[in-house]
């Protein structure tokens, strides 16, 4: 994978975040999502790369843009060998969530981001559109905590690994009825719970950094987001595990009433997943030799600022991390609209 791609990838997430942020607080989640998708696709198609979307906005029939299997980048053209280098012609897989936290954007709440992960072909797990039980934790707890253990056991282990009392731990959980027992158990163990309405990718990645005051993510979110989180945690050396949820009783949402346990197991088998109970770790969800994650804040978050507009432009903050580089690159960018006077406002 060409390392110069990371520089252009920053612009992909920046453009998606800017486009989506124009819908911030307007109560229109589909518009916020669509704007991010269109901007992400447009910018990706200007990059000298041969990309394939492996996690996107749905199957070809349902989503006109950034659908699973869609090819992106200049070097996907038939005569690409004439104007692309050997390096650029290497196929890469891309997992995208152009607007992670559409509700957060629509209602002007913190924690939404434009995110993507890249690896060489086959380097990202092609997660089905299922729910996933997730456990994320800091690098010091990697391989010590285990999603197969109880939350109480994991909190004890976390407390030892991080050298802090259980009372000093903060666990992020999505605020859903399905997590009632989990939340009670975490509280009974003595840890504190931060409930979020959406955006578990951000919460997972926060575990990879010390100083965020987030020490674990526990509970059930979406599987595609699990793969993007795993990619980021591989780059950060943090702990991430995921287990697909095939039993609707475990999520109990109106959506899940449409499925059956048996039907889901058949769907998984059709996708080549024989063991529905398998626990995947970050190295299996993002198994590529080279993995890159990029994200740009849409609304303000723990790790990144949201998009801030000023007369004549806006300012973004992004994060790029990869398994190759020994950096966590936070990129602060001022974008000027073309017809604006060149006044760069730092405030
Ligand atoms: O909050 C989320 C929504 O993502 P998006 O649709 O891209 O705005 C994700 O972080 C979650 O992982 C997940 O999609 C959510 O948990 C789905 O669960 P639910 O809302 O209970 O159906
Ligand atoms: Mn999402
Ligand atoms: Mn999304």
Short mmCIF file of C-alpha atoms and ligand atoms in Angstrom, two decimals, residues 29 33 57 97-104 131 134 174-176 178-179 196-202 220-223 225-226 251 253 255, ligand 1:
data_model
loop_
_atom_site.label_atom_id
_atom_site.label_comp_id
_atom_site.label_asym_id
_atom_site.label_seq_id
_atom_site.Cartn_x
_atom_site.Cartn_y
_atom_site.Cartn_z
CA UNK A 29 -30.14 12.42 9.27
CA UNK A 33 -25.47 10.91 5.64
CA UNK A 57 -23.56 1.91 2.65
CA UNK A 97 -18.59 4.98 7.35
CA UNK A 98 -18.83 8.48 5.84
CA UNK A 99 -21.09 9.66 8.63
CA UNK A 100 -20.60 7.59 11.79
CA UNK A 101 -23.32 8.93 14.05
CA UNK A 102 -25.92 10.34 11.65
CA UNK A 103 -28.30 11.01 14.54
CA UNK A 104 -25.55 12.91 16.35
CA UNK A 131 -24.97 -6.67 15.30
CA UNK A 134 -17.73 -5.60 21.36
CA UNK A 174 -24.59 2.40 24.15
CA UNK A 175 -27.78 3.57 25.82
CA UNK A 176 -30.07 0.76 24.69
CA UNK A 178 -30.50 -4.46 25.51
CA UNK A 179 -27.74 -3.24 27.83
CA UNK A 196 -23.82 7.20 24.53
CA UNK A 197 -26.78 7.40 22.20
CA UNK A 198 -24.69 6.62 19.07
CA UNK A 199 -21.13 6.49 17.83
CA UNK A 200 -19.37 3.46 19.27
CA UNK A 201 -16.42 3.77 16.85
CA UNK A 202 -15.29 6.92 18.59
CA UNK A 220 -23.59 -4.48 21.29
CA UNK A 221 -23.30 -2.18 18.27
CA UNK A 222 -23.11 -2.77 14.55
CA UNK A 223 -20.62 -5.23 13.03
CA UNK A 225 -18.42 -0.35 12.73
CA UNK A 226 -16.69 -3.15 14.65
CA UNK A 251 -30.70 -7.23 20.71
CA UNK A 253 -35.01 -4.13 18.58
CA UNK A 255 -35.61 -4.30 13.36
O1 LIG B 1 -24.25 4.76 16.40
C1 LIG B 1 -24.05 4.14 15.41
C2 LIG B 1 -24.82 4.45 14.21
O2 LIG B 1 -24.04 4.55 13.02
P1 LIG B 1 -24.58 5.31 11.71
O3 LIG B 1 -25.79 4.58 11.25
O4 LIG B 1 -23.43 5.16 10.77
O5 LIG B 1 -24.86 6.71 12.07
C3 LIG B 1 -22.99 3.09 15.43
O6 LIG B 1 -21.89 3.61 16.13
C4 LIG B 1 -23.40 1.78 16.14
O7 LIG B 1 -22.34 0.86 16.06
C5 LIG B 1 -24.54 1.00 15.59
O8 LIG B 1 -24.80 1.31 14.27
C6 LIG B 1 -25.71 1.01 16.47
O9 LIG B 1 -25.41 0.44 17.69
C7 LIG B 1 -26.84 0.23 15.89
O10 LIG B 1 -27.65 -0.15 16.94
P2 LIG B 1 -29.17 0.31 17.10
O11 LIG B 1 -29.20 1.80 16.99
O12 LIG B 1 -29.54 -0.15 18.46
O13 LIG B 1 -29.93 -0.38 16.02
#
